[in-house]
Amino acid sequence: MISRSVCERVLSAAASTGADYAELFAERSLEHNISMVSDKVDKIQDTTIAGAGIRVFLGLRSVAASTVDTSEEGLIRCALQAASALAQGKAAADIRLRERLYGDAHPVRIVPSSVSNEEKIAVLRKAYRAARSYDKTIKQVTGNLLTVDHNILVANTEGTYAQDRQIRTRLGIQSIAEINGETQTGSCHRGARMGMELYEGPVNPIAIGHYASRQAITMAGAGYCPAGVMPVVIDNGFGGVIFHEACGHSLEASSVAYGTSQFCGKLGQVIANEKVTAIDDGTIPNAWGSVNFDDEGTPSRRNVLIDKGVLKSYMIDKMGGRRMNMAPTGNARRQNYGYVTTSRMTNTFIAEGSDSNDDILASVDYGFYAKDMGGGSVNPATGEFNFAVREGYMIRGGKIAEPVRGASLVGKGSEIIMKIDMVGKYLEMGQGMCGSSSGSIPTNVGQPMIRVSSITVGGR
Amino acid sequence: MRFEVFKEAVTAKAQALGLTDYELYYSRSESVSVDVFRQEVRSFSSSLEGGVCFRCLLGGRMGYASTEDLSAESAEEIVLRAAENAKVLESDDPEFLGEGGASYAEVCPPAAPQLSAAEMTALALDLQKALYAADPRVIDGTSARVIRASDDTAIFNSRGLDVSQHTEAAVALAAPVVTDGKEMSNSYKLSRLKDGLDFSEAVEKSVKEATAKLGAGVAPTGTWPVVFSSSAMASLLGVFSGIFSGENAARGMSLLKGREGEIIASPAVTLTDDPFYKDSIMPSAFDAEGTPTSRKDLIDAGKLTTLLHNLKTAASAGCATTGNAAKSSYNSPVAVRPFTLVLQPGRLTADELLAKAGNGVYIDFLGGLHAGANPISGDFSLQSGGFLIENGKKTQAVRSFTVSGNFYQLLKQIDDLSDTAELSGFGSAHDFACPDVLVSVLSIAGK
């Protein structure tokens, strides 16, 4: 993409006013998104993203600059702009970059850009038709197939010169059902750090369509969820968004390093129920949130965040690490060159426990069962989080009873993770897009079925 | 390569391919921001972003391709890719390129103060100092930021359309974190910087809001009258503004389809789309298809008067475009969006509105809007924060409860509105201005 010698000159310019660290991040990415609505291919969004971001650090100060001009002159101009904003004297930096080959733990058999529009549409149409023909109460279906070919280069004054090609694809269907004038939606998304081979086995497009429509119909026929505080069972897969929101964001250096996290200074302390072991693992082969190395050039790894309730690690980027006196953990991420990198999650999940699903459900006399979750959000300072339930049921006498709609779960992260008192045996992941200061990035959430002994269920 | 040169390269390639209907949309944003933590500059960042989107009509279908790389190769490539993409589209709705209008409104957005990097840094440090000085409970974690941004947009097409626009603004962001020794609370407020560079209102309001929430309790579960603050109402309106989209209506994704002329809200409700709203950071004289924009009521005293349209949705609905074509990003297909949606104020002061509510809940924070609200059915169940209303006055702070309801029903349950609309300050061409709003009854889940 950009040669080693050009990178060396750009970094020299960036560090010319006394920076103790300089970094160049360059990318050229293709994003292709086909949408269907009303049974027809409606839109194709097809974008080349190209540009570079330069960062310089001096102690705890950082300067970031980005540009769409990736010619050597453009990069040097951007580097000098960053250097002049730092302006702490002069330094004749002698920068020698060494190429690093981190390897690729995520093989891709069918590169999306080598597949025709027609072949991609055939995959999308399979899922779309499955959703549409599921039942006569399905009034509208929308679907999209996203493929991303993200080429990045990271060079920094620590000598790193590394390139990576991150290929991802994701298929999503949203169904709208109408029963007796009541309209409700259902949706299903599956994605991976894989090529189009994802739809030739690992993921069945027809199952995605069926899932979305089944959910829409279930919810359209449901009454409203009652409001109140009750025990809640959350199923595996996307249910893991509870840990992501209630706890994950508050373990990112972006809040811990600045004192705005409920978990500051709690390493080694019990912060969760002893049933809870939580892990962030960016190395899982072909997983949606995996990276070979992060956007600062640190190789990704498996970080045990919480071990049997005890806080073991945070998720740390280079600047966060400087403030916290801790090493980076391979969690530095950015949506693209225009965003300033910060600490983010990769594939974050609650590890498998020892309770059976039957025992978990049977333990609740009256409560709520969240089969599928929507997204959520959190304020890391207070730990207050919320998330939406896409498909929920009441639990009566230890059994899943009638479906209910319009539920959301709210609470305080530090309180909720103490209340996760049963953890099942079957871990599954769900694929989400996580939004934060460094943009929208792919992250996996995951967990086995869990029980939260009490939580506020919003409904009416 | 500069845009003017790129434009010529694209035109040459389009003509060489025999394309007769094509358009180039260009957007460029520059921003500089300074962020202060404790008493030091934590980060300084500058960015230059933007790209071009080419679209063309081929066999009645509109293909799109975009790039951020303004090179000669890219110019050829996006023309080829857009044509390639047009070939596989299937929608039979007629597609249009805009021809623009005979005249455009004069919009004169106030120029932003020209601040050097050093001036921005000094201002951010002053803001941070003012935050610490405002209250002894303000602690580290508090941050102050000053941002200067400008946007350029241009549209050029084979029908003779050639329009462009420049907007710029400078804002200060106050984000205090406070503690009472037991728990933390935070808040933030944006203040648009004008010539006087005054940020005192943002400091005062944000610190007051953050400290007021310390020691918050939990709201009682039940059904209560609810007063939404202007910013909470703006959030809610933001999530559900898609129900007024002619595009969503055509797809059966808005329950307002075909209901023009019907009563859909209480008589207290008048909702206006205003591209020239007085405090808007980005007033717009043309939409994303180059059509001149105009001010119009969507709801007039409870009655739905029109949905919002672009050229394509207007043609399929059999009406004229309302000049609401929009792109969420330069590379997005043309869709439909309001400019500044203004919920017109009523006659009561904010205190009189609370008095009218009697006993209930005042909500000034709504969270998880991307997840807890269903823009199609109108159902919402949202994390909330605010205060109890007891005997017509705000009392105990409350947090971590949810408010649930249905937006279509809520429109009919609006009993009254306060007399001042405030712009929510999302800082884009698409914004929301609301007064405080009294809703007769909503469901609250707390303790």
Coordinates of C-alpha atoms in Angstrom, one line a residue, chain B residues 2-446:
Chain B
R2 CA -9.0 18.6 -7.0
F3 CA -12.8 18.0 -7.3
E4 CA -13.0 20.3 -10.4
V5 CA -10.5 18.1 -12.3
F6 CA -12.1 14.9 -11.0
K7 CA -15.5 16.1 -12.2
E8 CA -14.1 16.5 -15.7
A9 CA -12.6 13.0 -15.7
V10 CA -15.9 11.5 -14.5
T11 CA -17.8 13.4 -17.1
A12 CA -15.5 12.2 -19.9
K13 CA -15.8 8.6 -18.8
A14 CA -19.6 8.8 -18.5
Q15 CA -19.9 10.2 -21.9
A16 CA -17.5 7.7 -23.4
L17 CA -19.7 5.0 -22.0
G18 CA -22.7 6.6 -23.6
L19 CA -24.4 7.5 -20.3
T20 CA -26.8 10.4 -20.7
D21 CA -28.1 10.8 -17.2
Y22 CA -25.6 11.0 -14.4
E23 CA -24.7 13.0 -11.3
L24 CA -21.8 13.6 -9.0
Y25 CA -22.3 14.5 -5.3
Y26 CA -19.3 15.8 -3.5
S27 CA -18.9 16.3 0.2
R28 CA -15.9 17.4 2.2
S29 CA -15.7 18.0 6.0
E30 CA -12.8 19.4 7.9
S31 CA -12.7 19.5 11.6
V32 CA -10.2 20.4 14.3
S33 CA -10.8 19.6 18.0
V34 CA -9.0 20.1 21.3
D35 CA -9.8 18.0 24.3
V36 CA -8.7 18.8 27.8
F37 CA -8.4 16.4 30.7
R38 CA -7.4 17.6 34.2
Q39 CA -5.7 20.9 33.3
E40 CA -3.8 19.6 30.3
V41 CA -4.5 19.1 26.6
R42 CA -5.2 15.4 26.3
S43 CA -5.6 15.3 22.6
F44 CA -5.7 17.5 19.5
S45 CA -7.1 16.1 16.3
S46 CA -7.7 17.4 12.9
S47 CA -9.4 15.5 10.1
L48 CA -10.2 15.9 6.5
E49 CA -12.9 13.6 5.3
G50 CA -15.1 13.3 2.3
G51 CA -15.7 11.7 -1.0
V52 CA -17.7 11.7 -4.1
C53 CA -20.7 9.6 -5.1
F54 CA -21.4 9.0 -8.7
R55 CA -24.9 7.8 -9.8
C56 CA -26.3 7.1 -13.2
L57 CA -29.5 6.0 -14.8
L58 CA -29.2 2.9 -16.9
G59 CA -32.3 1.1 -18.2
G60 CA -34.4 3.1 -15.8
R61 CA -32.4 2.0 -12.8
M62 CA -30.1 4.2 -10.7
G63 CA -26.7 2.7 -9.9
Y64 CA -24.3 4.2 -7.3
A65 CA -20.6 4.0 -6.6
S66 CA -18.5 6.2 -4.3
T67 CA -14.9 6.8 -3.5
E68 CA -12.7 8.9 -1.3
D69 CA -9.8 8.6 -3.6
L70 CA -9.9 11.5 -6.1
S71 CA -7.5 10.0 -8.7
A72 CA -7.9 9.6 -12.4
E73 CA -8.2 5.8 -12.0
S74 CA -10.9 6.2 -9.4
A75 CA -12.8 8.5 -11.7
E76 CA -13.0 5.8 -14.3
E77 CA -13.7 3.1 -11.8
I78 CA -16.7 4.6 -10.1
V79 CA -18.4 5.2 -13.4
L80 CA -17.9 1.6 -14.4
R81 CA -19.0 0.3 -11.0
A82 CA -22.1 2.4 -10.9
A83 CA -23.1 1.2 -14.3
E84 CA -22.4 -2.4 -13.2
N85 CA -24.5 -1.9 -10.1
A86 CA -27.4 -0.4 -12.0
K87 CA -27.7 -3.5 -14.2
V88 CA -28.7 -5.8 -11.3
L89 CA -31.3 -3.5 -9.6
E90 CA -34.9 -4.6 -9.9
S91 CA -37.1 -1.9 -8.5
D92 CA -39.6 -0.6 -11.0
D93 CA -40.2 2.7 -9.4
P94 CA -39.3 5.6 -11.8
E95 CA -36.0 7.2 -10.9
F96 CA -35.1 10.9 -11.3
L97 CA -32.2 13.3 -11.4
G98 CA -33.1 16.7 -10.2
E99 CA -33.1 19.8 -12.4
G100 CA -32.9 22.2 -9.5
G101 CA -35.2 25.2 -9.1
A102 CA -35.5 28.7 -10.7
S103 CA -34.4 30.3 -7.4
Y104 CA -33.1 29.3 -4.0
A105 CA -33.6 30.9 -0.6
E106 CA -30.8 33.1 0.6
V107 CA -29.4 31.3 3.6
C108 CA -26.7 33.1 5.5
P109 CA -25.4 30.9 8.2
P110 CA -23.5 33.0 10.6
A111 CA -19.7 32.6 10.0
A112 CA -18.0 30.7 12.8
P113 CA -15.3 32.6 14.8
Q114 CA -11.9 32.0 13.2
L115 CA -9.9 30.4 15.9
S116 CA -6.3 29.3 15.6
A117 CA -5.1 26.1 17.2
A118 CA -3.6 28.1 20.1
E119 CA -6.8 30.0 20.6
M120 CA -8.8 26.8 20.7
T121 CA -6.5 25.3 23.2
A122 CA -6.7 28.4 25.4
L123 CA -10.4 28.3 25.2
A124 CA -10.7 24.6 26.1
L125 CA -8.4 25.1 29.1
D126 CA -10.6 28.1 30.2
L127 CA -13.7 26.0 29.8
Q128 CA -12.1 23.2 31.9
K129 CA -11.2 25.6 34.6
A130 CA -14.7 27.0 34.7
L131 CA -16.1 23.5 35.1
Y132 CA -13.9 22.8 38.1
A133 CA -14.8 26.2 39.6
A134 CA -18.5 25.8 39.1
D135 CA -18.9 23.2 41.9
P136 CA -16.6 21.5 44.5
R137 CA -18.1 18.2 43.5
V138 CA -16.6 18.3 40.0
I139 CA -13.8 15.7 39.7
D140 CA -11.2 14.4 37.4
G141 CA -12.8 12.7 34.4
T142 CA -14.4 16.0 33.6
S143 CA -13.5 17.1 30.1
A144 CA -13.8 20.1 28.0
R145 CA -13.6 20.2 24.2
V146 CA -13.6 22.9 21.5
I147 CA -14.4 21.9 18.0
R148 CA -14.3 23.8 14.8
A149 CA -15.8 22.2 11.7
S150 CA -16.8 23.1 8.2
D151 CA -18.7 21.3 5.5
D152 CA -18.8 21.7 1.7
T153 CA -21.4 20.0 -0.5
A154 CA -21.7 20.2 -4.2
I155 CA -24.0 18.5 -6.7
F156 CA -23.5 18.5 -10.4
N157 CA -25.4 16.6 -13.0
S158 CA -26.1 16.0 -16.7
R159 CA -29.4 17.9 -16.4
G160 CA -27.6 21.2 -15.8
L161 CA -27.8 21.1 -12.0
D162 CA -24.7 22.7 -10.5
V163 CA -25.2 23.8 -6.8
S164 CA -22.8 24.1 -3.9
Q165 CA -22.9 25.2 -0.2
H166 CA -20.5 25.9 2.6
T167 CA -21.3 25.8 6.3
E168 CA -19.1 26.2 9.3
A169 CA -19.4 26.2 13.1
A170 CA -17.4 26.2 16.3
V171 CA -18.8 24.6 19.4
A172 CA -17.6 24.1 23.0
L173 CA -18.5 20.9 24.8
A174 CA -18.7 20.8 28.6
A175 CA -18.7 17.3 30.1
P176 CA -18.4 17.4 33.9
V177 CA -18.2 14.4 36.1
V178 CA -19.3 14.9 39.7
T179 CA -19.3 12.8 42.8
D180 CA -20.8 13.1 46.3
G181 CA -18.1 10.6 47.6
K182 CA -20.5 7.6 47.1
E183 CA -21.4 7.7 43.4
M184 CA -20.6 9.4 40.2
S185 CA -22.8 11.3 37.8
N186 CA -22.1 13.1 34.6
S187 CA -23.7 15.3 32.0
Y188 CA -22.7 17.2 28.9
K189 CA -23.8 20.3 27.1
L190 CA -22.9 21.8 23.7
S191 CA -22.6 25.5 23.3
R192 CA -22.3 27.0 19.9
L193 CA -19.5 29.6 19.9
K194 CA -20.4 33.0 18.5
D195 CA -18.2 36.1 18.4
G196 CA -18.2 36.5 22.2
L197 CA -16.9 32.9 22.7
D198 CA -19.3 32.6 25.7
F199 CA -19.6 29.1 27.1
S200 CA -21.0 30.0 30.5
E201 CA -24.4 28.6 29.9
A202 CA -23.0 25.2 28.9
V203 CA -20.9 25.2 32.1
E204 CA -23.8 26.2 34.4
K205 CA -26.4 23.9 32.8
S206 CA -24.1 20.8 32.6
V207 CA -22.8 21.0 36.2
K208 CA -26.3 21.7 37.5
E209 CA -27.7 18.7 35.6
A210 CA -24.9 16.4 36.8
T211 CA -25.1 17.4 40.5
A212 CA -28.9 17.3 40.5
K213 CA -28.7 13.6 39.7
L214 CA -26.4 12.6 42.6
G215 CA -28.3 10.5 45.2
A216 CA -31.0 9.7 42.7
G217 CA -33.6 7.2 43.7
V218 CA -35.7 4.9 41.6
A219 CA -39.1 5.9 40.2
P220 CA -42.1 4.0 41.4
T221 CA -43.6 1.5 39.0
G222 CA -47.0 2.6 37.6
T223 CA -48.7 4.8 35.1
W224 CA -48.2 8.5 35.5
P225 CA -48.4 11.8 33.7
V226 CA -45.0 12.4 32.2
V227 CA -43.3 15.7 31.3
F228 CA -40.5 15.2 28.7
S229 CA -37.8 17.9 28.8
S230 CA -37.1 19.6 25.4
S231 CA -34.0 17.5 24.9
A232 CA -35.7 14.2 25.8
M233 CA -38.6 15.1 23.5
A234 CA -36.1 15.8 20.7
S235 CA -34.5 12.4 21.2
L236 CA -37.9 10.7 21.0
L237 CA -38.9 12.7 18.0
G238 CA -35.5 11.9 16.4
V239 CA -36.1 8.2 16.7
F240 CA -39.6 8.3 15.3
S241 CA -39.2 11.0 12.6
G242 CA -39.0 8.3 10.0
I243 CA -42.8 7.8 10.3
F244 CA -43.2 11.0 8.3
S245 CA -41.0 9.7 5.5
G246 CA -42.8 9.1 2.2
E247 CA -40.2 6.4 1.4
N248 CA -41.1 4.5 4.6
A249 CA -44.8 4.9 3.8
A250 CA -44.4 3.5 0.3
R251 CA -42.8 0.5 1.8
G252 CA -45.5 -0.1 4.4
M253 CA -43.0 0.9 7.1
S254 CA -44.9 3.9 8.4
L255 CA -48.4 3.7 9.8
L256 CA -49.1 7.2 8.4
K257 CA -49.3 5.9 4.9
G258 CA -52.3 7.5 3.1
R259 CA -53.5 9.3 6.2
E260 CA -52.9 12.9 5.0
G261 CA -55.9 15.0 6.2
E262 CA -56.6 12.8 9.2
I263 CA -56.3 13.8 12.8
I264 CA -53.2 11.9 14.1
A265 CA -52.3 14.0 17.1
S266 CA -53.8 16.2 19.9
P267 CA -55.0 19.7 18.8
A268 CA -52.0 21.1 20.8
V269 CA -49.6 19.6 18.3
T270 CA -48.2 21.5 15.3
L271 CA -45.0 20.1 13.8
T272 CA -43.0 22.0 11.2
D273 CA -40.1 21.0 9.0
D274 CA -37.9 24.1 8.8
P275 CA -34.7 24.1 6.6
F276 CA -33.9 27.6 7.8
Y277 CA -34.5 27.3 11.5
K278 CA -33.0 30.3 13.3
D279 CA -30.4 28.5 15.3
S280 CA -29.6 25.7 12.9
I281 CA -25.9 25.0 12.5
M282 CA -26.5 24.0 8.9
P283 CA -29.4 25.8 7.2
S284 CA -29.9 24.4 3.7
A285 CA -31.1 26.1 0.5
F286 CA -31.3 22.8 -1.4
D287 CA -31.8 19.2 -0.7
A288 CA -29.7 16.2 -1.8
E289 CA -31.3 16.2 -5.2
G290 CA -30.7 20.0 -5.6
T291 CA -34.4 20.9 -5.1
P292 CA -35.0 24.2 -3.4
T293 CA -36.0 23.7 0.2
S294 CA -39.0 25.2 2.0
R295 CA -40.7 25.4 5.4
K296 CA -43.9 23.3 5.8
D297 CA -46.2 22.0 8.5
L298 CA -46.4 18.2 8.8
I299 CA -49.0 18.3 11.5
D300 CA -51.3 21.3 11.8
A301 CA -53.2 21.5 15.1
G302 CA -53.3 17.7 15.2
K303 CA -54.1 17.1 11.5
L304 CA -51.5 15.4 9.2
T305 CA -51.0 17.7 6.3
T306 CA -48.2 16.0 4.4
L307 CA -45.5 13.4 4.5
L308 CA -41.9 14.2 3.4
H309 CA -40.8 13.4 -0.2
N310 CA -38.0 13.4 -2.6
L311 CA -38.5 13.2 -6.4
K312 CA -38.9 9.4 -6.5
T313 CA -41.3 9.0 -3.5
A314 CA -43.3 12.0 -4.6
A315 CA -43.8 10.5 -8.1
S316 CA -45.0 7.2 -6.6
A317 CA -47.4 9.0 -4.2
G318 CA -48.6 11.3 -7.0
C319 CA -47.6 14.6 -5.5
A320 CA -44.7 17.1 -5.7
T321 CA -41.4 16.7 -3.9
T322 CA -41.3 18.5 -0.6
G323 CA -37.5 19.1 -1.1
N324 CA -36.5 16.5 1.6
A325 CA -34.1 14.3 -0.4
A326 CA -31.2 13.5 2.0
K327 CA -28.1 11.4 2.1
S328 CA -27.0 10.2 5.6
S329 CA -23.4 10.1 4.2
Y330 CA -21.9 11.1 0.9
N331 CA -21.9 7.5 -0.2
S332 CA -25.5 6.7 0.8
P333 CA -28.4 6.4 -1.7
V334 CA -30.8 9.3 -1.8
A335 CA -33.5 8.9 0.9
V336 CA -35.9 11.2 2.7
R337 CA -35.3 13.1 5.9
P338 CA -36.6 16.3 7.6
F339 CA -34.2 19.3 8.1
T340 CA -35.0 20.8 11.5
L341 CA -38.3 19.4 12.9
V342 CA -39.8 21.9 15.2
L343 CA -42.5 20.9 17.6
Q344 CA -44.2 24.3 18.0
P345 CA -44.3 25.7 21.6
G346 CA -47.5 26.2 23.6
R347 CA -48.4 29.0 26.1
L348 CA -47.5 27.7 29.5
T349 CA -44.1 28.4 31.2
A350 CA -42.0 25.3 32.1
D351 CA -43.1 25.7 35.7
E352 CA -46.8 26.0 34.8
L353 CA -46.5 22.9 32.8
L354 CA -45.2 21.0 35.8
A355 CA -48.0 22.4 37.9
K356 CA -50.5 21.1 35.3
A357 CA -48.9 17.6 35.5
G358 CA -49.5 17.6 39.3
N359 CA -48.0 14.3 40.3
G360 CA -45.9 12.3 37.8
V361 CA -42.4 12.0 36.4
Y362 CA -40.2 14.5 34.6
I363 CA -37.8 12.8 32.1
D364 CA -34.8 14.7 30.9
F365 CA -32.7 11.7 29.7
L366 CA -33.6 8.8 27.4
G367 CA -31.0 6.1 26.6
G368 CA -30.6 3.2 24.3
L369 CA -32.8 4.8 21.6
H370 CA -31.3 2.7 18.8
A371 CA -32.5 -0.4 20.6
G372 CA -35.5 0.3 22.8
A373 CA -37.7 2.0 20.2
N374 CA -39.3 0.3 17.3
P375 CA -39.7 3.0 14.5
I376 CA -42.1 0.8 12.6
S377 CA -44.7 -0.2 15.3
G378 CA -44.1 3.0 17.3
D379 CA -43.5 1.0 20.5
F380 CA -40.8 2.2 22.9
S381 CA -39.4 1.1 26.2
L382 CA -36.5 3.3 27.1
Q383 CA -34.0 3.7 29.9
S384 CA -34.8 7.1 31.5
G385 CA -33.6 9.6 34.1
G386 CA -35.2 12.6 35.6
F387 CA -37.1 13.8 38.6
L388 CA -40.4 13.0 40.4
I389 CA -43.1 15.6 40.0
E390 CA -44.9 16.1 43.3
N391 CA -47.6 18.7 43.8
G392 CA -46.6 20.4 40.5
K393 CA -42.9 20.7 41.4
K394 CA -39.7 18.8 40.5
T395 CA -38.5 16.9 43.6
Q396 CA -36.4 13.8 44.1
A397 CA -33.9 12.8 41.2
V398 CA -34.7 9.4 39.8
R399 CA -32.7 7.1 37.4
S400 CA -32.6 3.6 36.0
F401 CA -36.2 3.3 35.2
T402 CA -37.9 2.8 31.9
V403 CA -40.7 4.6 30.2
S404 CA -42.9 2.7 27.8
G405 CA -45.5 3.5 25.3
N406 CA -46.3 3.9 21.7
F407 CA -45.3 7.0 19.8
Y408 CA -48.5 7.1 17.6
Q409 CA -50.6 7.0 20.8
L410 CA -48.3 9.5 22.5
L411 CA -48.9 12.1 19.8
K412 CA -52.6 12.0 20.8
Q413 CA -51.8 12.1 24.5
I414 CA -49.9 15.4 24.4
D415 CA -51.9 17.6 26.8
D416 CA -49.8 20.7 26.6
L417 CA -46.4 22.2 25.7
S418 CA -44.2 24.8 27.3
D419 CA -43.6 28.2 25.6
T420 CA -40.0 27.8 24.5
A421 CA -38.6 25.4 21.9
E422 CA -34.9 24.5 22.2
L423 CA -32.7 23.1 19.5
S424 CA -31.3 19.8 20.7
G425 CA -27.9 20.7 19.1
F426 CA -27.0 17.4 17.5
G427 CA -25.0 19.7 15.3
S428 CA -26.1 18.7 11.8
A429 CA -28.5 19.8 9.1
H430 CA -31.0 17.3 10.6
D431 CA -32.0 18.6 14.0
F432 CA -34.9 18.8 16.4
A433 CA -36.4 21.7 18.3
C434 CA -38.9 21.0 21.0
P435 CA -40.4 22.6 24.1
D436 CA -41.1 20.6 27.3
V437 CA -44.1 18.4 26.6
L438 CA -46.8 17.0 29.0
V439 CA -48.1 13.6 28.1
S440 CA -51.2 12.6 29.9
V441 CA -50.2 9.0 30.9
L442 CA -47.3 6.7 30.3
S443 CA -46.1 3.5 31.9
I444 CA -43.0 3.7 34.2
A445 CA -41.1 0.6 35.4
G446 CA -38.9 1.3 38.4

